Amino acid sequence: MPLSARELHRRGVDAANSRRFAQARRALAAASARTDDDDLRARIDGTLAYVLAQTGEPAEAERLSRAALSRPGLSAETVALANGQLGTLLMHGGRLDEADEFLTRAIDGLDDGSIESANLLMSRSIVSMQRHRLDDCTADLQRAIAAYEAHDQQEPLAEARHNLGYAALLGGDLVTALGLMTSSRPILAATSDLAAAISDLDRAEVLRDAGLTTEAEQLLGAVAVQFGAQRMRQARGEAEFHLARSLLRHDAPSAERAAATASRRFTALGSEGWAARAEAVRLEARLRARPTTRPVAEDFARTAAALTRGGFRTEAAALSLTARLADGGRMPRLTADAPTPLRLRAHEVRAVRASVAGRDADARRFAAEGLDLLTAWQQSFGALDLQASVAMHGTELMFTGLAAAARSRDPEVLFEWSERARHLSQQVAPVRPPHDADLSSDLAELRMLRADLAGSDWTTDARVRELRDRVRDRQWSSTAAGASRERLGLLETQARLDDETAILAYVFTRDELLCVVVTASGSSIVELSLPRIEAALDGLRADLDVAALTQAGPMAAVVQRSLDERLRLLDDALLAPARNASGGAARLALTVPGILGGIPWAMLPGMAGTPFTLATSVSRWLGDSDRPLYSAPRRQAGFATGPRVARAEEEVRRAAGAWSDATILTGDEARVSAVTELAAHVDVLHIAAHGRHAVDNPLFSGFELVDGTLFGYDVDLIPRAPDTVVLSACELGRSSVRWGEEALGMTRVWLHAGTRCVIAAPVVVPDDVACELLGAVHTELANGVAPAVALAAASDSTGVKAPFQCHGSGL
């Protein structure tokens, strides 16, 4: 027996909701041919209009929807549904004010609590999202969720909770956003691949706003391909638009091209509002890519007007801010509930305009106000990668403030801004998360996968990506923010220094490199030759690696001479001028920008015999010094070795001999679970193992143990971190620079967990060098000597020069 028109329509609706659009069109065409019922035909046409809009025919979709609505004699319910269909089409076309009007008519005409009403509440919530009316959006979503729960509709319920996550994103709550989206994704993915792709499109926005642009852009590229394969031109354009927004901060030329492509696609579809959104990104990208080329004011005004007509008033305000950066006109007024990134952009524009006008005091004030706002946002989460990555939103504020401070040539002003740069992601202290068995299980599986996929790019594996995302999501949601750490000024810092210690605070402004030298008796600014330093840095890492691997043979002397010359040049240009200004201080605390992150300071000639520490910030270093840990011998030390390190066991047994109470894990005993348990019960932890720094995701850096890699994420599972950690593993002193100033690597992971000092090397270290030097270090540590003093004394007593250095509070 042939199916009835109503049953065919129901099948068409189900197929359309599952994004099986070709199947939906066939069912709807058959349904239309089998009915003369005007009500049913209007509903069929409304569903077909949705399918047409999704597959690239929005004009025909609107025509069909309006025709259905104009049929005489329709029931009140059918009129309401037709209004809802038209409102949804207008929403997808970016005509938000019209969409809100039709959707409200529809919702008012339907029974509250019905599935049909819930579906339209979902659409109206999206309109409210795009107009940044988040209270209205959340209210509609909560009503829809209640209806779906009452009718046990799991798939739309998952979509509603996903959208609640998107509303949290717009409100700046990145942790809640990603949590809701991640928990909803499995149900959506089970519906269809396209439903998963739509979920991923929104998740990419969370990653982008969190500063994880590499992951966001990979995800956006993948979903754009999926939408293209299904001929979903509107959705593909949206993916291209969001890709352009992500590229905007770090690759303006590519952002301009991507936005232009999206704009052309939306224009062809007749989506004026979306075309205006893409054009706004293109205009900002053009200004960033070619700042000396004066943009055409009419282009900004025309696009802002189109955004306003479409209801995208927040984006119109953002574009007006960009225009004011170019033309110096009156700043637009922002509402109190404007998104945090938009308010940060307003501070950025004010700071840049003041800087260009030569009003450096105003530039610093505006930039500082913006960074204070960013810090308040950071206080809503405690996870390390999120704190560091979200600094993306403060990059221009930071560099504008640093440059204005540098021009002042006032040590107090420049020191303040140096601390702002160094202390930005240190101000919020994390609360240690509770034990998470699921997180431990995911990390264990990742260890196995990393071993199985050795020799290949393991991060491209689908299961690895799934587990990686789950691990990150759990860490974000479980690591809460604690109290804020105080940021110290110059005078207070000087008051807390002894006569033997100096601070060398290096400041990079993009145009110049300076050093604020601070002692108990005074302060000064030293101007450094950035071109000379950059020339010496070029090739430094390669020279260090080759020298470490070429210990004998005819080339060893040649390689060593080349490295020595490069280190001498760096010493002359970078260290010597600052040390001279310090008056020959016996101990040094250094704070350095990302551009100087890979320097082996301990190998510079001028550092010979000098205890020093690379402090994350002066404020953090002096704050840690209030905890007197280095004045008396430690209670216990722990040691562990990884496989395939020639002298690892010799190294740890020699080092452990300095301690009266030491635990050693070697061979099969040195498993990840045993080492993390050991770490929770010792004051000093020493690991001798092969290490690897993961550039794209430093929290997947780690060292190899007998059962796999101990990742940075594993460190967050340690309830109490050791006071001092020694990483005798090549590369684990390296860091990846995030957004110009933020450097993130395994040393930062331990410091974030509560460790005071990490001894590590940024480059390869020969096994025999590590064995001899670090054994001598423990002789000092066991006698209660501070790590930086112990490292300098060990180098003196052994005559070994190596790139091991103290990070954090080593003095």
PDB file of N, CA and C in Angstrom, residues 478-531:
ATOM      1  N   SER A 478      37.632  21.014  35.033  1.00  0.00           N
ATOM      2  CA  SER A 478      37.955  20.570  36.389  1.00  0.00           C
ATOM      3  C   SER A 478      38.958  21.469  37.105  1.00  0.00           C
ATOM      4  N   THR A 479      39.707  22.293  36.364  1.00  0.00           N
ATOM      5  CA  THR A 479      40.714  23.159  36.990  1.00  0.00           C
ATOM      6  C   THR A 479      40.102  24.522  37.267  1.00  0.00           C
ATOM      7  N   ALA A 480      39.758  24.745  38.507  1.00  0.00           N
ATOM      8  CA  ALA A 480      39.103  26.009  38.873  1.00  0.00           C
ATOM      9  C   ALA A 480      40.139  27.098  39.128  1.00  0.00           C
ATOM     10  N   ALA A 481      39.670  28.338  39.138  1.00  0.00           N
ATOM     11  CA  ALA A 481      40.542  29.470  39.435  1.00  0.00           C
ATOM     12  C   ALA A 481      40.524  29.758  40.927  1.00  0.00           C
ATOM     13  N   GLY A 482      41.696  30.059  41.450  1.00  0.00           N
ATOM     14  CA  GLY A 482      41.798  30.405  42.862  1.00  0.00           C
ATOM     15  C   GLY A 482      41.989  31.895  43.044  1.00  0.00           C
ATOM     16  N   ALA A 483      42.768  32.262  44.038  1.00  0.00           N
ATOM     17  CA  ALA A 483      43.000  33.672  44.331  1.00  0.00           C
ATOM     18  C   ALA A 483      43.909  34.298  43.275  1.00  0.00           C
ATOM     19  N   SER A 484      43.859  35.613  43.203  1.00  0.00           N
ATOM     20  CA  SER A 484      44.726  36.344  42.281  1.00  0.00           C
ATOM     21  C   SER A 484      46.051  36.661  42.964  1.00  0.00           C
ATOM     22  N   ARG A 485      47.136  36.530  42.214  1.00  0.00           N
ATOM     23  CA  ARG A 485      48.449  36.880  42.746  1.00  0.00           C
ATOM     24  C   ARG A 485      48.696  38.374  42.546  1.00  0.00           C
ATOM     25  N   GLU A 486      49.366  38.974  43.492  1.00  0.00           N
ATOM     26  CA  GLU A 486      49.650  40.408  43.443  1.00  0.00           C
ATOM     27  C   GLU A 486      50.733  40.701  42.404  1.00  0.00           C
ATOM     28  N   ARG A 487      50.556  41.789  41.664  1.00  0.00           N
ATOM     29  CA  ARG A 487      51.610  42.249  40.749  1.00  0.00           C
ATOM     30  C   ARG A 487      52.342  43.395  41.426  1.00  0.00           C
ATOM     31  N   LEU A 488      53.661  43.276  41.542  1.00  0.00           N
ATOM     32  CA  LEU A 488      54.466  44.239  42.294  1.00  0.00           C
ATOM     33  C   LEU A 488      54.971  45.366  41.404  1.00  0.00           C
ATOM     34  N   GLY A 489      55.112  46.544  41.985  1.00  0.00           N
ATOM     35  CA  GLY A 489      55.714  47.672  41.299  1.00  0.00           C
ATOM     36  C   GLY A 489      57.209  47.754  41.583  1.00  0.00           C
ATOM     37  N   LEU A 490      57.870  48.724  40.953  1.00  0.00           N
ATOM     38  CA  LEU A 490      59.323  48.832  41.054  1.00  0.00           C
ATOM     39  C   LEU A 490      59.778  49.132  42.480  1.00  0.00           C
ATOM     40  N   LEU A 491      59.153  50.079  43.144  1.00  0.00           N
ATOM     41  CA  LEU A 491      59.626  50.478  44.473  1.00  0.00           C
ATOM     42  C   LEU A 491      59.486  49.338  45.476  1.00  0.00           C
ATOM     43  N   GLU A 492      58.361  48.631  45.428  1.00  0.00           N
ATOM     44  CA  GLU A 492      58.172  47.502  46.336  1.00  0.00           C
ATOM     45  C   GLU A 492      59.162  46.390  46.018  1.00  0.00           C
ATOM     46  N   THR A 493      59.427  46.197  44.747  1.00  0.00           N
ATOM     47  CA  THR A 493      60.400  45.179  44.346  1.00  0.00           C
ATOM     48  C   THR A 493      61.788  45.517  44.899  1.00  0.00           C
ATOM     49  N   GLN A 494      62.204  46.765  44.730  1.00  0.00           N
ATOM     50  CA  GLN A 494      63.516  47.172  45.240  1.00  0.00           C
ATOM     51  C   GLN A 494      63.616  46.969  46.750  1.00  0.00           C
ATOM     52  N   ALA A 495      62.536  47.263  47.437  1.00  0.00           N
ATOM     53  CA  ALA A 495      62.552  47.131  48.891  1.00  0.00           C
ATOM     54  C   ALA A 495      62.736  45.688  49.334  1.00  0.00           C
ATOM     55  N   ARG A 496      62.396  44.736  48.480  1.00  0.00           N
ATOM     56  CA  ARG A 496      62.476  43.328  48.855  1.00  0.00           C
ATOM     57  C   ARG A 496      63.747  42.653  48.336  1.00  0.00           C
ATOM     58  N   LEU A 497      64.599  43.388  47.616  1.00  0.00           N
ATOM     59  CA  LEU A 497      65.849  42.810  47.120  1.00  0.00           C
ATOM     60  C   LEU A 497      66.967  42.969  48.136  1.00  0.00           C
ATOM     61  N   ASP A 498      67.865  41.968  48.163  1.00  0.00           N
ATOM     62  CA  ASP A 498      69.066  42.140  48.980  1.00  0.00           C
ATOM     63  C   ASP A 498      70.163  42.790  48.130  1.00  0.00           C
ATOM     64  N   ASP A 499      71.268  43.127  48.757  1.00  0.00           N
ATOM     65  CA  ASP A 499      72.324  43.865  48.065  1.00  0.00           C
ATOM     66  C   ASP A 499      73.071  43.023  47.034  1.00  0.00           C
ATOM     67  N   GLU A 500      72.925  41.699  47.077  1.00  0.00           N
ATOM     68  CA  GLU A 500      73.680  40.821  46.187  1.00  0.00           C
ATOM     69  C   GLU A 500      72.899  40.395  44.944  1.00  0.00           C
ATOM     70  N   THR A 501      71.603  40.772  44.865  1.00  0.00           N
ATOM     71  CA  THR A 501      70.736  40.266  43.794  1.00  0.00           C
ATOM     72  C   THR A 501      70.259  41.405  42.906  1.00  0.00           C
ATOM     73  N   ALA A 502      70.262  41.147  41.612  1.00  0.00           N
ATOM     74  CA  ALA A 502      69.731  42.113  40.642  1.00  0.00           C
ATOM     75  C   ALA A 502      68.700  41.422  39.761  1.00  0.00           C
ATOM     76  N   ILE A 503      67.775  42.225  39.266  1.00  0.00           N
ATOM     77  CA  ILE A 503      66.767  41.754  38.317  1.00  0.00           C
ATOM     78  C   ILE A 503      67.111  42.318  36.946  1.00  0.00           C
ATOM     79  N   LEU A 504      67.109  41.439  35.932  1.00  0.00           N
ATOM     80  CA  LEU A 504      67.249  41.870  34.546  1.00  0.00           C
ATOM     81  C   LEU A 504      65.919  41.565  33.850  1.00  0.00           C
ATOM     82  N   ALA A 505      65.106  42.592  33.669  1.00  0.00           N
ATOM     83  CA  ALA A 505      63.779  42.430  33.058  1.00  0.00           C
ATOM     84  C   ALA A 505      63.863  42.871  31.596  1.00  0.00           C
ATOM     85  N   TYR A 506      63.940  41.905  30.695  1.00  0.00           N
ATOM     86  CA  TYR A 506      64.061  42.203  29.269  1.00  0.00           C
ATOM     87  C   TYR A 506      62.684  42.510  28.681  1.00  0.00           C
ATOM     88  N   VAL A 507      62.643  43.521  27.841  1.00  0.00           N
ATOM     89  CA  VAL A 507      61.381  43.988  27.261  1.00  0.00           C
ATOM     90  C   VAL A 507      61.521  44.076  25.746  1.00  0.00           C
ATOM     91  N   PHE A 508      60.623  43.404  25.036  1.00  0.00           N
ATOM     92  CA  PHE A 508      60.593  43.425  23.568  1.00  0.00           C
ATOM     93  C   PHE A 508      59.323  44.148  23.132  1.00  0.00           C
ATOM     94  N   THR A 509      59.482  45.179  22.277  1.00  0.00           N
ATOM     95  CA  THR A 509      58.326  45.970  21.856  1.00  0.00           C
ATOM     96  C   THR A 509      57.948  45.740  20.401  1.00  0.00           C
ATOM     97  N   ARG A 510      58.576  44.792  19.735  1.00  0.00           N
ATOM     98  CA  ARG A 510      58.502  44.528  18.294  1.00  0.00           C
ATOM     99  C   ARG A 510      59.491  45.384  17.522  1.00  0.00           C
ATOM    100  N   ASP A 511      59.800  46.565  18.024  1.00  0.00           N
ATOM    101  CA  ASP A 511      60.737  47.450  17.332  1.00  0.00           C
ATOM    102  C   ASP A 511      62.090  47.540  18.029  1.00  0.00           C
ATOM    103  N   GLU A 512      62.123  47.311  19.330  1.00  0.00           N
ATOM    104  CA  GLU A 512      63.383  47.406  20.050  1.00  0.00           C
ATOM    105  C   GLU A 512      63.392  46.456  21.238  1.00  0.00           C
ATOM    106  N   LEU A 513      64.594  46.215  21.749  1.00  0.00           N
ATOM    107  CA  LEU A 513      64.781  45.350  22.912  1.00  0.00           C
ATOM    108  C   LEU A 513      65.512  46.154  23.976  1.00  0.00           C
ATOM    109  N   LEU A 514      64.927  46.212  25.155  1.00  0.00           N
ATOM    110  CA  LEU A 514      65.485  46.961  26.274  1.00  0.00           C
ATOM    111  C   LEU A 514      65.599  46.041  27.480  1.00  0.00           C
ATOM    112  N   CYS A 515      66.341  46.490  28.481  1.00  0.00           N
ATOM    113  CA  CYS A 515      66.421  45.741  29.738  1.00  0.00           C
ATOM    114  C   CYS A 515      66.305  46.721  30.900  1.00  0.00           C
ATOM    115  N   VAL A 516      65.356  46.451  31.783  1.00  0.00           N
ATOM    116  CA  VAL A 516      65.244  47.216  33.014  1.00  0.00           C
ATOM    117  C   VAL A 516      66.087  46.498  34.065  1.00  0.00           C
ATOM    118  N   VAL A 517      67.110  47.149  34.541  1.00  0.00           N
ATOM    119  CA  VAL A 517      67.999  46.568  35.541  1.00  0.00           C
ATOM    120  C   VAL A 517      67.610  47.135  36.899  1.00  0.00           C
ATOM    121  N   VAL A 518      67.294  46.233  37.845  1.00  0.00           N
ATOM    122  CA  VAL A 518      66.790  46.662  39.156  1.00  0.00           C
ATOM    123  C   VAL A 518      67.673  46.071  40.244  1.00  0.00           C
ATOM    124  N   THR A 519      68.135  46.918  41.116  1.00  0.00           N
ATOM    125  CA  THR A 519      68.864  46.491  42.318  1.00  0.00           C
ATOM    126  C   THR A 519      68.214  47.152  43.527  1.00  0.00           C
ATOM    127  N   ALA A 520      68.673  46.763  44.710  1.00  0.00           N
ATOM    128  CA  ALA A 520      68.116  47.364  45.923  1.00  0.00           C
ATOM    129  C   ALA A 520      68.366  48.857  45.985  1.00  0.00           C
ATOM    130  N   SER A 521      69.415  49.320  45.326  1.00  0.00           N
ATOM    131  CA  SER A 521      69.790  50.732  45.442  1.00  0.00           C
ATOM    132  C   SER A 521      69.361  51.593  44.253  1.00  0.00           C
ATOM    133  N   GLY A 522      68.874  50.980  43.177  1.00  0.00           N
ATOM    134  CA  GLY A 522      68.505  51.802  42.032  1.00  0.00           C
ATOM    135  C   GLY A 522      67.979  50.997  40.867  1.00  0.00           C
ATOM    136  N   SER A 523      67.685  51.692  39.778  1.00  0.00           N
ATOM    137  CA  SER A 523      67.179  51.047  38.574  1.00  0.00           C
ATOM    138  C   SER A 523      67.603  51.867  37.359  1.00  0.00           C
ATOM    139  N   SER A 524      67.703  51.200  36.219  1.00  0.00           N
ATOM    140  CA  SER A 524      68.074  51.888  34.985  1.00  0.00           C
ATOM    141  C   SER A 524      67.557  51.084  33.803  1.00  0.00           C
ATOM    142  N   ILE A 525      67.556  51.738  32.636  1.00  0.00           N
ATOM    143  CA  ILE A 525      67.151  51.083  31.393  1.00  0.00           C
ATOM    144  C   ILE A 525      68.373  50.968  30.489  1.00  0.00           C
ATOM    145  N   VAL A 526      68.605  49.773  29.988  1.00  0.00           N
ATOM    146  CA  VAL A 526      69.728  49.529  29.079  1.00  0.00           C
ATOM    147  C   VAL A 526      69.164  49.266  27.691  1.00  0.00           C
ATOM    148  N   GLU A 527      69.635  50.030  26.712  1.00  0.00           N
ATOM    149  CA  GLU A 527      69.212  49.831  25.328  1.00  0.00           C
ATOM    150  C   GLU A 527      70.123  48.793  24.672  1.00  0.00           C
ATOM    151  N   LEU A 528      69.508  47.812  24.019  1.00  0.00           N
ATOM    152  CA  LEU A 528      70.247  46.705  23.422  1.00  0.00           C
ATOM    153  C   LEU A 528      70.096  46.734  21.909  1.00  0.00           C
ATOM    154  N   SER A 529      71.052  46.126  21.223  1.00  0.00           N
ATOM    155  CA  SER A 529      71.031  46.101  19.756  1.00  0.00           C
ATOM    156  C   SER A 529      70.216  44.907  19.283  1.00  0.00           C
ATOM    157  N   LEU A 530      68.965  45.149  18.931  1.00  0.00           N
ATOM    158  CA  LEU A 530      68.099  44.070  18.477  1.00  0.00           C
ATOM    159  C   LEU A 530      68.637  43.389  17.216  1.00  0.00           C
ATOM    160  N   PRO A 531      69.137  44.133  16.197  1.00  0.00           N
ATOM    161  CA  PRO A 531      69.674  43.444  15.007  1.00  0.00           C
ATOM    162  C   PRO A 531      70.830  42.500  15.340  1.00  0.00           C
TER     163      PRO A 531
END
